[in-house]
Amino acid sequence: MAPSGNGPNILGPEAIAVQTSEMANNGPKVHETLAGQITQVLYQDPDKGFAVVQILHQGRFETAAGELSPVHEGEEVRLHGHWHQHPKFGRQFKVSWSEHESPTTQEGLRRYLGSGAFEGVGPDVADRLVAHFGEETLAALEAGTEKLQEVRGIGPVRAEALAEAFQEGWQRHRVLAELRGLGLNGGQARELYQRHQAGAVARIRRDPYALIAELRGFGFQSAENLARNLGLPEDSPARARGLIRHLLRQAAGEGHACLPETELHPKLEQLGLSEQSRDQAFQDLLEDGRLAVEKVSAPVDPAPDLEPAEALGWWYLSGLWQDEQGVAHHVRRLLNQPPSAPGDPQAVIAAMARSGFRPDESQRQALEMALLRSFSVMTGGPGTGKTTTLRLLLDILEAQGVGPISLASPTGRAAKRLQEATGRKASTIHRLLGFEPHNMAFRHHEDLPLEAEFLIVDEVSMLDLPLAHALLQAVPDTCRVLFVGDADQLPSVGPGTVLRDLVTSEVVPTTRLRFLHRQGRGSAIAAAAHEVLGGRIPASSPQGGSGSGDFFVVYPRDPHHAVTLIERLIQERMPERYGLDPGKDVLVLAPMYRGPLGVDALNQRLSQVLNPDGKAEDWCQPYRQGDRVMVIRNDYEREVFNGDVGQVSAISPTTLTVELDSGLQEYDREQLQDLVPAYCVTVHRAQGSEAKAVIVVLDRSHFLLLRRSLFYTAMTRGKSLVVVVAAPAALRRAVANNTESRRFGLLGRRLTSFEQN
C-alpha cells in the first residue's frame, strides 16, 4: 500500500502533463589516425598540454588540435583521434593522443632544431648544423662537445652549452616518447616527467599500479594495460604488490581504514594471483614499511562470520595504520588530563541570563561536560539546540576569561556556517593547522602545537582518520576539546567513522541532545527528520493561511513523471511561492549516478531547462557557460575545497572559468576532473552543506543505496524547504533500512581496549 498522498501538495491542485524528451546520443567516436610532419605550430600551451598545429599529410595541409604540446615544427607525428567540424574553425582533426618521432629529412631537422625546442639553438645554428652533419645532425648533437666543434663558428664554450641544452631537451623528448609508447596520454606523460624527470620510466616499471593514485584519469584498467605493455607476468610478485596496494587504496576511497584478509585474499585470487605470489608480495610490502597488519583473535564488527578464537589479519596502508593508532593515542592523552576547575558559578549564571536561553536537561549536561572534561562530544539531530548550546558555551567561556578559543570545521562551507551561527571567527581545520601546500604538511603538530585553551570542532561526522590524526596531535595537553556533530548522518567521505567510533566506544564523555527545540518556520523539517530516525514515514507539513509549508512528500507515477515534477518545482512553484532563485537556492539530491533518476540524467535535464542558451565548447563537455558546478577535490594553493559550489562564467578554447566564493578560478582540460555538474549531486557530495531548498529524489532504481542514514542526511541539508519526490516503495525502503554499509577499521576496538587496560 502506498503512503497516503492526501496531505498538502506543494505542486498545487492543477493537473501536470507528463512530458518526455530523448537525450542526445551521438554514439561512439570512430578512431582514426593522421600522420605527417608538423609544418606550423598555430597555438600551444605547454603547461596545459593543448596545441593547434598544421600537418603535411599525403601532400595536403591539415589542421589538428588536442593534447599535443610540447610540439615543434619539423617533428614527425602520428595522431590518434577523429575528424570533426569545429563550429568556428571548420574541419579539424581532434587529437586524443599522439606519437612523436624524430625528423627524418634535412628540412625537417632544420625546422625542428630551429623551432626553439632546444635552448641556444636558433634557425642560424640549426642551418649550420644540418649543413655540416646532414641527416646525422641529431647523432652529432648527442655525441657532445668535441663533435660539435667541427662546425664553423662553434667553439668549445658554445659547443658545451649546445650539447648540454640538447641533452636536456632530448632526454625529455625520449622519456615522453617512451611514456607515450607505453600507453600514457600526453598530459599523463608530462605530469609523470615533471615529478620524476629521467627516472619516470623506471618509476612505472617498478609499480605501474602506483600511477592510479599519482595521475589523474589513470585507473585500474589503465594500470593493467600498462603492466601488460611492460611485460609483467600475471602471477608475478611485482604485479601482486601493485594490486595489493591498489585494492587498499581503493578501499580507503570507499571509506575503509583497512581490509581483513577474508576480503582481500579472494579479490587477489580473482585477479589471477597464486597464494605463493600473494604471500611473497605481502612479506615484501611489510618489510618495505608500505603495509601494516593487525592480528585480531576475536570477531570485530563488521566481520560477524568469524569464530571467536579465529585470528584474522587486518591489512592497512602504513599511513592509515599510523593515523588510526594516532587518533586512539591522542584521544587517550587528552582524556587523561586532569578535570578543569569548575568556573565561577556567578559568571555562568550571568552568561545564561544574558542569553535568555533556558537549556533543557541534556543541554545542561553538555555544557557541564564541556566545561569540566578535557575531551567530550556533543551530538544530536536538527532542531535539538546544538548551535544554541554552543553559543551559550562560548558566552560562558568568554565570561570566565578562557582564551584563546578556536572554532573549526572540516570544510569551508561548514566553517562559514559555524561562524555565522556563533558570531565568532571559525576556520577550516586545514587553515587552523596551517597547511603548507608546497610540502603538503601542516605547520602545527606535536612539536609546534596550537595556541588554544579551548577547541570546538563542528560537523565532526565529516572528519576522516588522516585529518582527525593531524588535528588531535596538534592539540596541547592544556587545551580542552569539544567535538560537535550528528552521529546519525552519513560518515565521512574519507576513510574511517571517527565520530561514530568515539560515541559508540563509550570511552569519550558524550551527551546526545534529544529534545526538539526548533519552533515556527523550519520545525516541520526537523520534526520529519526525527520521524525518519524513529523509523516512521514523515508526513507533509501543515499549511497556514499563506499556503506555504516547509516539508512535503510527493509521489510521482513513474520516473518520467518524477522528472517533470522536479522541473516544475524548480522553475515555477519554488520561485512563485517561496521567492527562491532556481540557479542558486535549490539543490537536488539523489543517492546514485546512474538510472533515469540518477545524478547524471538529472544534471543533463536540469542544465537544459535552467541554462538553455549556455555557450559550449567540445573540449569541456558537458559544461556550458552559466552551468552550476561543484568542486570535488581540495586545492589548498587556490583555497578551493571539496564541496565548493560555483558557476561557469566563461569558456575559452583551453580554459573553463568558474566563479566560486574564493574568486574566479580557471580549469584546463586535465583539471576538469576536479569538477562535477551541480544542479543535482549525490547525498555524499552534499555532506556539510546547506541550501535554502532541497529536493530529495528516491526511486526504486536506487534500491541498493536506500538507507535511513542517507535519507536523513539528505533531508537535513534543507534550511527552509525540503521536498521529497519518492516512489512509495523507495520511501518505505529508505526509512525502514537502518543497516549501515560496512566500513572496516579498528579505531573503536583500540579505544575500548584503552578503557579495558
Coordinates of C-alpha atoms in Angstrom, one line a residue, residues 15-537:
A15 CA -3.0 18.5 -13.3
I16 CA 0.5 18.1 -14.7
A17 CA 1.1 16.9 -18.2
V18 CA 3.9 14.3 -18.4
Q19 CA 6.5 15.3 -21.0
T20 CA 9.4 13.2 -22.1
S21 CA 12.4 14.0 -24.1
E22 CA 15.1 12.0 -25.8
M23 CA 18.6 12.5 -24.5
A24 CA 21.1 13.2 -27.3
N25 CA 23.1 10.2 -28.2
N26 CA 25.9 10.8 -30.7
G27 CA 27.2 7.3 -30.5
P28 CA 30.9 6.3 -30.1
K29 CA 33.5 8.3 -31.9
V30 CA 35.4 6.4 -34.7
H31 CA 39.1 6.0 -34.1
E32 CA 41.3 7.5 -36.9
T33 CA 44.9 8.4 -37.4
L34 CA 46.7 11.3 -39.0
A35 CA 50.4 11.0 -39.7
G36 CA 52.8 13.6 -41.2
Q37 CA 55.3 16.4 -40.5
I38 CA 54.4 19.4 -38.4
T39 CA 54.9 22.4 -40.7
Q40 CA 53.5 25.1 -38.4
V41 CA 52.5 25.4 -34.7
L42 CA 49.5 27.7 -34.8
Y43 CA 49.0 27.7 -31.0
Q44 CA 50.2 25.8 -28.0
D45 CA 50.1 26.0 -24.2
P46 CA 52.8 23.7 -22.8
D47 CA 51.6 24.0 -19.3
K48 CA 48.1 22.8 -20.2
G49 CA 49.2 20.4 -23.0
F50 CA 46.9 21.9 -25.7
A51 CA 48.2 22.7 -29.2
V52 CA 46.8 23.5 -32.6
V53 CA 49.2 22.6 -35.5
Q54 CA 49.3 22.3 -39.3
I55 CA 50.4 19.0 -40.6
L56 CA 51.6 18.0 -44.1
H57 CA 49.8 14.7 -44.7
Q58 CA 50.0 13.0 -48.1
G59 CA 50.6 16.3 -49.9
R60 CA 47.8 18.2 -48.1
F61 CA 47.9 20.6 -45.2
E62 CA 45.6 19.6 -42.4
T63 CA 44.8 21.2 -39.0
A64 CA 44.9 19.2 -35.8
A65 CA 44.1 20.2 -32.2
G66 CA 44.3 18.5 -28.8
E67 CA 46.8 17.0 -26.4
L68 CA 50.0 17.6 -28.4
S69 CA 52.1 20.1 -26.5
P70 CA 55.0 20.4 -26.3
V71 CA 55.4 20.1 -30.1
H72 CA 57.7 21.7 -32.6
E73 CA 57.9 22.4 -36.3
G74 CA 59.7 19.6 -38.2
E75 CA 58.6 16.8 -35.9
E76 CA 57.1 13.7 -37.4
V77 CA 53.9 12.7 -35.6
R78 CA 51.2 10.1 -35.7
L79 CA 48.0 11.5 -34.2
H80 CA 45.1 9.4 -32.9
G81 CA 41.6 10.7 -32.7
H82 CA 38.8 11.6 -35.1
W83 CA 37.7 14.2 -37.6
H84 CA 35.1 16.8 -36.6
Q85 CA 33.6 20.0 -37.7
H86 CA 34.5 22.9 -35.4
P87 CA 31.8 25.5 -35.3
K88 CA 34.3 28.3 -35.7
F89 CA 37.4 26.9 -37.3
G90 CA 35.9 24.3 -39.6
R91 CA 37.3 20.8 -40.3
Q92 CA 39.9 19.7 -37.7
F93 CA 41.4 16.5 -36.5
K94 CA 40.6 16.2 -32.8
V95 CA 43.6 14.6 -31.1
S96 CA 43.1 12.1 -28.3
W97 CA 46.8 11.1 -28.1
S98 CA 49.9 11.3 -30.2
E99 CA 53.2 9.6 -31.0
H100 CA 56.2 11.8 -31.8
E101 CA 59.2 10.8 -33.8
S102 CA 62.5 12.5 -34.8
P103 CA 62.6 14.3 -38.1
T104 CA 63.9 12.2 -41.0
T105 CA 64.6 14.9 -43.6
Q106 CA 67.1 17.7 -43.6
E107 CA 64.4 20.3 -43.9
G108 CA 62.5 18.7 -41.0
L109 CA 65.7 18.8 -39.0
R110 CA 66.2 22.5 -39.7
R111 CA 62.6 23.3 -38.7
Y112 CA 62.8 21.1 -35.6
L113 CA 66.2 22.4 -34.3
G114 CA 65.4 26.0 -35.1
S115 CA 61.9 25.9 -33.6
G116 CA 63.0 26.7 -30.0
A117 CA 62.9 23.1 -28.9
F118 CA 66.5 23.4 -27.5
E119 CA 67.8 26.4 -25.7
G120 CA 70.6 28.2 -27.6
V121 CA 69.8 26.6 -30.9
G122 CA 68.1 29.1 -33.3
P123 CA 67.5 29.0 -37.0
D124 CA 71.0 30.1 -37.9
V125 CA 72.7 27.5 -35.8
A126 CA 70.3 24.9 -37.0
D127 CA 71.1 25.7 -40.6
R128 CA 74.8 25.4 -39.9
L129 CA 74.5 22.1 -38.0
V130 CA 72.3 20.5 -40.7
A131 CA 74.6 21.8 -43.5
H132 CA 77.6 20.2 -41.9
F133 CA 76.1 16.9 -40.5
G134 CA 73.1 16.4 -42.8
E135 CA 70.8 13.6 -41.6
E136 CA 73.3 12.7 -38.9
T137 CA 72.8 16.0 -37.1
L138 CA 70.9 14.5 -34.1
A139 CA 73.6 11.9 -33.6
A140 CA 76.3 14.6 -33.7
L141 CA 74.5 16.7 -31.1
E142 CA 74.2 13.6 -28.9
A143 CA 77.9 12.8 -29.4
G144 CA 78.7 16.0 -27.5
T145 CA 81.1 18.9 -27.3
E146 CA 84.0 17.6 -29.4
K147 CA 81.9 16.6 -32.4
L148 CA 80.1 20.0 -32.5
Q149 CA 83.3 21.9 -32.7
E150 CA 83.7 20.7 -36.2
V151 CA 81.1 23.2 -37.3
R152 CA 82.3 26.6 -38.4
G153 CA 81.9 29.3 -35.7
I154 CA 81.2 26.9 -32.8
G155 CA 84.0 27.0 -30.2
P156 CA 84.5 24.9 -27.1
V157 CA 82.2 27.0 -24.8
R158 CA 79.4 27.3 -27.3
A159 CA 79.7 23.6 -28.1
E160 CA 79.5 22.6 -24.5
A161 CA 76.4 24.8 -24.0
L162 CA 74.7 23.4 -27.1
A163 CA 75.5 19.8 -26.0
E164 CA 74.0 20.4 -22.5
A165 CA 70.9 22.0 -23.9
F166 CA 70.4 19.3 -26.4
Q167 CA 70.9 16.5 -23.9
E168 CA 68.4 18.0 -21.5
G169 CA 65.8 18.6 -24.2
W170 CA 66.5 15.3 -25.9
Q171 CA 66.2 13.4 -22.6
R172 CA 62.8 14.9 -22.1
H173 CA 61.8 14.1 -25.7
R174 CA 62.9 10.5 -25.4
V175 CA 61.3 9.9 -22.0
L176 CA 58.0 11.5 -23.1
A177 CA 58.1 9.4 -26.3
E178 CA 58.7 6.2 -24.3
L179 CA 55.9 7.0 -21.8
R180 CA 53.5 7.7 -24.7
G181 CA 54.6 4.4 -26.3
L182 CA 53.7 2.6 -23.1
G183 CA 50.2 3.9 -23.3
L184 CA 50.1 7.2 -21.3
N185 CA 48.5 10.2 -22.9
G186 CA 50.3 13.4 -23.3
G187 CA 49.1 15.0 -20.1
Q188 CA 49.9 12.0 -18.0
A189 CA 53.4 11.6 -19.6
R190 CA 54.2 15.3 -18.9
E191 CA 52.9 15.1 -15.3
L192 CA 55.0 12.0 -14.6
Y193 CA 58.1 13.5 -16.2
Q194 CA 57.7 16.7 -14.1
R195 CA 57.7 14.6 -11.0
H196 CA 60.4 12.1 -11.8
Q197 CA 62.4 13.5 -14.7
A198 CA 64.7 10.9 -16.2
G199 CA 63.5 8.3 -13.7
A200 CA 59.9 8.4 -14.9
V201 CA 60.1 5.3 -16.9
A202 CA 61.9 3.4 -14.2
R203 CA 59.3 4.6 -11.8
I204 CA 56.4 3.0 -13.7
R205 CA 58.4 -0.2 -14.4
R206 CA 58.7 -0.7 -10.7
D207 CA 55.0 -0.4 -10.0
P208 CA 52.6 0.7 -12.7
Y209 CA 49.7 0.4 -10.3
A210 CA 51.1 3.3 -8.2
L211 CA 50.1 5.6 -11.0
I212 CA 46.4 5.1 -10.1
A213 CA 47.0 7.3 -7.1
E214 CA 49.6 9.5 -8.7
L215 CA 48.0 10.5 -12.1
R216 CA 44.6 12.0 -12.8
G217 CA 42.5 9.9 -15.1
F218 CA 44.7 6.8 -14.7
G219 CA 42.5 4.0 -13.4
F220 CA 42.8 0.3 -12.7
Q221 CA 42.3 -0.9 -16.3
S222 CA 45.0 1.6 -17.5
A223 CA 47.4 0.1 -15.0
E224 CA 46.6 -3.4 -16.1
N225 CA 47.2 -2.4 -19.8
L226 CA 50.5 -0.7 -18.8
A227 CA 51.6 -3.8 -16.8
R228 CA 51.0 -5.9 -19.9
N229 CA 52.9 -3.5 -22.1
L230 CA 55.8 -3.7 -19.6
G231 CA 55.7 -7.5 -19.8
L232 CA 54.8 -8.1 -16.2
P233 CA 53.6 -11.8 -15.8
E234 CA 50.1 -12.0 -14.4
D235 CA 51.2 -14.0 -11.4
S236 CA 54.4 -12.1 -10.6
P237 CA 55.1 -10.7 -7.1
A238 CA 55.6 -7.3 -8.7
R239 CA 52.0 -7.3 -10.0
A240 CA 50.8 -8.7 -6.7
R241 CA 52.5 -5.8 -4.8
G242 CA 50.8 -3.3 -7.1
L243 CA 47.4 -5.0 -6.8
I244 CA 47.5 -5.2 -3.0
R245 CA 48.3 -1.5 -2.7
H246 CA 45.7 -0.7 -5.3
L247 CA 43.0 -2.6 -3.5
L248 CA 43.8 -1.0 -0.2
R249 CA 43.8 2.5 -1.8
Q250 CA 40.5 1.7 -3.4
A251 CA 39.1 0.5 -0.1
A252 CA 40.3 3.8 1.5
G253 CA 38.5 5.7 -1.2
E254 CA 35.3 3.8 -0.2
G255 CA 35.8 4.7 3.5
H256 CA 37.6 1.7 4.9
A257 CA 40.7 2.1 7.1
C258 CA 41.8 -1.4 6.3
L259 CA 40.7 -4.7 4.8
P260 CA 40.6 -8.1 6.6
E261 CA 42.3 -10.9 4.8
T262 CA 38.9 -12.6 4.2
E263 CA 38.1 -9.6 1.9
L264 CA 41.5 -9.1 0.4
H265 CA 42.6 -12.6 -0.5
P266 CA 39.6 -13.6 -2.6
K267 CA 39.9 -10.4 -4.6
L268 CA 43.6 -11.1 -5.3
E269 CA 42.8 -14.7 -6.3
Q270 CA 40.1 -13.4 -8.7
L271 CA 42.8 -11.2 -10.3
G272 CA 44.9 -14.3 -11.1
L273 CA 47.4 -14.3 -8.3
S274 CA 48.5 -17.5 -6.7
E275 CA 48.9 -18.0 -2.9
Q276 CA 52.7 -18.0 -3.3
S277 CA 52.8 -14.7 -5.2
R278 CA 50.4 -13.1 -2.7
D279 CA 52.4 -14.3 0.4
Q280 CA 55.6 -13.0 -1.1
A281 CA 54.1 -9.7 -2.0
F282 CA 52.6 -9.2 1.5
Q283 CA 56.0 -10.0 3.0
D284 CA 57.9 -7.6 0.7
L285 CA 55.5 -4.8 1.4
L286 CA 55.7 -5.3 5.2
E287 CA 59.5 -5.3 5.1
D288 CA 59.4 -2.1 2.9
G289 CA 57.2 -0.4 5.5
R290 CA 54.4 0.2 3.0
L291 CA 51.9 -2.0 4.7
A292 CA 51.0 -2.9 8.3
V293 CA 48.9 -5.7 9.6
E294 CA 47.0 -6.3 12.8
K295 CA 46.2 -9.8 14.1
V296 CA 42.9 -9.9 15.9
S297 CA 41.9 -13.0 17.7
A298 CA 38.2 -12.2 18.2
P299 CA 35.4 -11.1 15.9
V300 CA 35.4 -7.5 15.0
D301 CA 32.3 -5.8 13.6
P302 CA 31.9 -5.9 10.6
A303 CA 33.1 -9.5 10.4
P304 CA 30.3 -11.4 12.1
D305 CA 31.1 -14.8 10.5
L306 CA 34.4 -15.4 12.3
E307 CA 34.7 -17.9 15.1
P308 CA 35.7 -16.2 18.4
A309 CA 39.1 -17.9 18.6
E310 CA 39.9 -17.4 14.9
A311 CA 42.8 -15.0 14.3
L312 CA 42.4 -12.6 11.4
G313 CA 44.9 -10.4 9.7
W314 CA 43.7 -6.8 9.0
W315 CA 45.8 -5.1 6.4
Y316 CA 46.5 -1.4 6.3
L317 CA 48.4 1.0 4.1
S318 CA 51.0 2.1 6.6
G319 CA 49.9 5.8 6.6
L320 CA 46.3 4.8 7.6
W321 CA 47.6 2.4 10.3
Q322 CA 49.6 5.3 11.8
D323 CA 46.5 7.6 11.6
E324 CA 44.2 5.1 13.3
Q325 CA 46.8 4.4 16.1
G326 CA 47.5 8.1 16.4
V327 CA 43.8 9.1 16.8
A328 CA 43.4 6.5 19.6
H329 CA 46.6 7.6 21.3
H330 CA 45.8 11.3 21.3
V331 CA 42.2 10.7 22.5
R332 CA 43.6 8.8 25.4
R333 CA 46.2 11.5 26.0
L334 CA 43.6 14.2 26.2
L335 CA 41.2 12.2 28.3
N336 CA 44.0 11.6 30.8
Q337 CA 44.4 15.3 31.5
P338 CA 43.0 16.4 34.9
P339 CA 39.5 17.8 35.0
S340 CA 39.1 21.5 34.6
A341 CA 38.3 23.6 37.6
P342 CA 34.6 24.5 37.6
G343 CA 34.0 28.0 36.5
D344 CA 32.8 30.9 38.6
P345 CA 29.1 30.0 39.2
Q346 CA 28.1 33.6 39.2
A347 CA 29.8 34.1 35.7
V348 CA 27.9 31.1 34.4
I349 CA 24.6 32.3 35.8
A350 CA 25.2 35.8 34.4
A351 CA 26.1 34.4 30.9
M352 CA 22.9 32.3 30.9
A353 CA 20.8 35.3 32.0
R354 CA 22.3 37.5 29.2
S355 CA 21.5 34.8 26.6
G356 CA 17.8 34.5 27.7
F357 CA 18.2 30.8 27.0
R358 CA 17.0 28.1 29.4
P359 CA 18.7 24.9 28.5
D360 CA 17.0 21.5 28.8
E361 CA 18.5 18.7 30.9
S362 CA 20.6 17.2 28.0
Q363 CA 21.9 20.7 27.1
R364 CA 22.9 21.4 30.7
Q365 CA 24.7 18.1 30.8
A366 CA 26.5 19.0 27.6
L367 CA 27.5 22.4 29.0
E368 CA 28.8 20.9 32.2
M369 CA 30.6 18.2 30.4
A370 CA 32.3 20.7 28.0
L371 CA 33.3 23.0 30.9
L372 CA 34.7 20.2 33.1
R373 CA 36.1 17.5 30.9
S374 CA 39.2 17.7 28.8
F375 CA 37.7 16.0 25.8
S376 CA 34.0 15.5 25.1
V377 CA 31.4 15.0 22.3
M378 CA 28.0 16.7 21.8
T379 CA 25.8 15.0 19.3
G380 CA 22.2 15.5 18.2
G381 CA 19.9 15.9 15.2
P382 CA 18.5 19.1 13.6
G383 CA 16.5 21.3 15.9
T384 CA 17.9 19.9 19.2
G385 CA 19.8 23.1 20.0
K386 CA 23.4 22.2 19.2
T387 CA 24.1 25.7 17.9
T388 CA 22.3 27.5 20.7
T389 CA 24.2 25.4 23.3
L390 CA 27.4 26.2 21.5
R391 CA 26.7 30.0 21.7
L392 CA 25.9 29.7 25.4
L393 CA 29.1 27.7 26.0
L394 CA 31.1 30.4 24.2
D395 CA 29.5 33.1 26.3
I396 CA 30.4 31.3 29.5
L397 CA 34.0 30.6 28.4
E398 CA 34.5 34.3 27.5
A399 CA 32.9 35.4 30.8
Q400 CA 35.4 33.2 32.6
G401 CA 38.3 34.7 30.7
V402 CA 39.1 31.4 28.8
G403 CA 41.2 32.0 25.7
P404 CA 42.2 31.8 23.1
I405 CA 39.3 29.8 21.8
S406 CA 39.5 28.1 18.3
L407 CA 36.5 27.1 16.2
A408 CA 36.9 24.9 13.2
S409 CA 35.1 22.6 10.7
P410 CA 36.3 20.1 8.1
T411 CA 35.2 22.2 5.1
G412 CA 35.0 25.8 4.1
R413 CA 31.2 25.6 3.8
A414 CA 30.8 24.2 7.3
A415 CA 33.3 26.7 8.8
K416 CA 31.3 29.6 7.2
R417 CA 28.1 28.2 8.7
L418 CA 29.7 27.8 12.2
Q419 CA 31.0 31.4 12.0
E420 CA 27.6 32.8 11.1
A421 CA 25.8 30.7 13.7
T422 CA 28.1 31.6 16.6
G423 CA 29.1 35.1 15.7
R424 CA 32.8 34.1 16.3
K425 CA 35.6 33.6 13.8
A426 CA 35.8 30.0 12.5
S427 CA 38.1 28.4 10.0
T428 CA 38.7 25.1 8.2
I429 CA 40.8 22.6 10.1
H430 CA 43.4 22.9 7.4
R431 CA 43.7 26.7 7.9
L432 CA 43.7 26.2 11.7
L433 CA 46.6 23.8 11.4
G434 CA 48.5 26.0 8.9
F435 CA 48.5 23.7 5.9
E436 CA 51.5 24.3 3.6
P437 CA 50.8 23.3 0.0
H438 CA 54.4 23.3 -1.2
N439 CA 55.4 20.4 1.1
M440 CA 51.8 19.0 1.7
A441 CA 52.3 19.3 5.5
F442 CA 50.8 21.1 8.5
R443 CA 52.7 23.8 10.4
H444 CA 51.1 22.8 13.7
H445 CA 51.8 19.3 15.0
E446 CA 53.1 17.7 18.2
D447 CA 56.3 19.7 18.3
L448 CA 54.5 23.0 17.5
P449 CA 51.0 22.7 18.9
L450 CA 48.1 25.0 18.6
E451 CA 47.9 28.1 20.8
A452 CA 44.4 27.5 22.2
E453 CA 42.8 26.8 25.6
F454 CA 39.6 25.5 24.1
L455 CA 38.9 23.9 20.7
I456 CA 35.5 23.4 19.3
V457 CA 35.2 21.3 16.1
D458 CA 31.8 21.2 14.3
E459 CA 30.4 18.8 11.7
V460 CA 32.7 16.0 13.0
S461 CA 30.7 13.4 11.1
M462 CA 32.8 14.6 8.1
L463 CA 36.1 14.1 9.9
D464 CA 38.2 11.2 8.5
L465 CA 41.1 9.4 10.1
P466 CA 44.0 11.3 8.5
L467 CA 42.6 14.8 9.3
A468 CA 41.5 13.7 12.8
H469 CA 45.0 12.5 13.5
A470 CA 46.6 15.7 12.2
L471 CA 44.2 17.8 14.3
L472 CA 44.5 15.8 17.6
Q473 CA 48.3 15.6 17.6
A474 CA 48.4 19.4 17.3
V475 CA 46.2 19.9 20.4
P476 CA 48.3 20.7 23.5
D477 CA 47.7 19.0 26.9
T478 CA 46.3 22.2 28.3
C479 CA 43.6 22.6 25.7
R480 CA 40.0 21.3 26.3
V481 CA 38.3 19.9 23.2
L482 CA 34.6 19.6 22.2
F483 CA 33.6 17.7 19.1
V484 CA 30.1 18.5 17.8
G485 CA 28.2 16.6 15.1
D486 CA 25.3 14.4 14.2
A487 CA 26.3 10.8 14.7
D488 CA 23.2 9.7 12.7
Q489 CA 24.4 11.3 9.5
L490 CA 26.5 9.5 6.8
P491 CA 30.1 9.0 7.8
S492 CA 33.0 11.0 6.2
V493 CA 33.8 10.6 2.6
G494 CA 37.4 9.7 3.6
P495 CA 38.4 6.6 5.5
G496 CA 37.1 5.9 8.9
T497 CA 34.0 6.5 11.1
V498 CA 35.6 8.8 13.6
L499 CA 32.5 10.4 15.3
R500 CA 30.6 7.2 15.4
D501 CA 33.5 5.3 16.9
L502 CA 34.0 8.0 19.6
V503 CA 30.4 7.9 20.5
T504 CA 29.8 4.1 20.5
S505 CA 33.1 3.3 22.3
E506 CA 31.6 4.9 25.5
V507 CA 35.1 6.0 26.3
V508 CA 34.7 9.6 25.4
P509 CA 32.2 11.6 27.5
T510 CA 29.3 12.1 25.2
T511 CA 26.0 14.0 25.5
R512 CA 23.2 13.4 23.0
L513 CA 20.7 16.3 22.7
R514 CA 17.3 14.8 22.4
F515 CA 14.6 17.4 22.8
L516 CA 13.3 19.1 19.7
H517 CA 13.5 22.9 20.3
R518 CA 13.1 24.4 16.9
Q519 CA 9.7 26.1 16.6
G520 CA 7.9 28.0 13.9
R521 CA 9.2 28.1 10.4
G522 CA 11.6 25.1 9.9
S523 CA 10.0 23.0 12.6
A524 CA 8.5 20.6 10.1
I525 CA 11.8 19.7 8.6
A526 CA 13.4 18.9 11.9
A527 CA 10.3 17.0 13.0
A528 CA 10.3 15.0 9.8
A529 CA 14.0 14.2 10.2
H530 CA 13.3 12.8 13.7
E531 CA 10.4 10.8 12.4
V532 CA 12.7 9.2 9.9
L533 CA 15.3 8.4 12.7
G534 CA 12.5 6.7 14.6
G535 CA 11.7 4.5 11.5
R536 CA 8.5 6.3 10.6
I537 CA 7.5 7.8 7.2

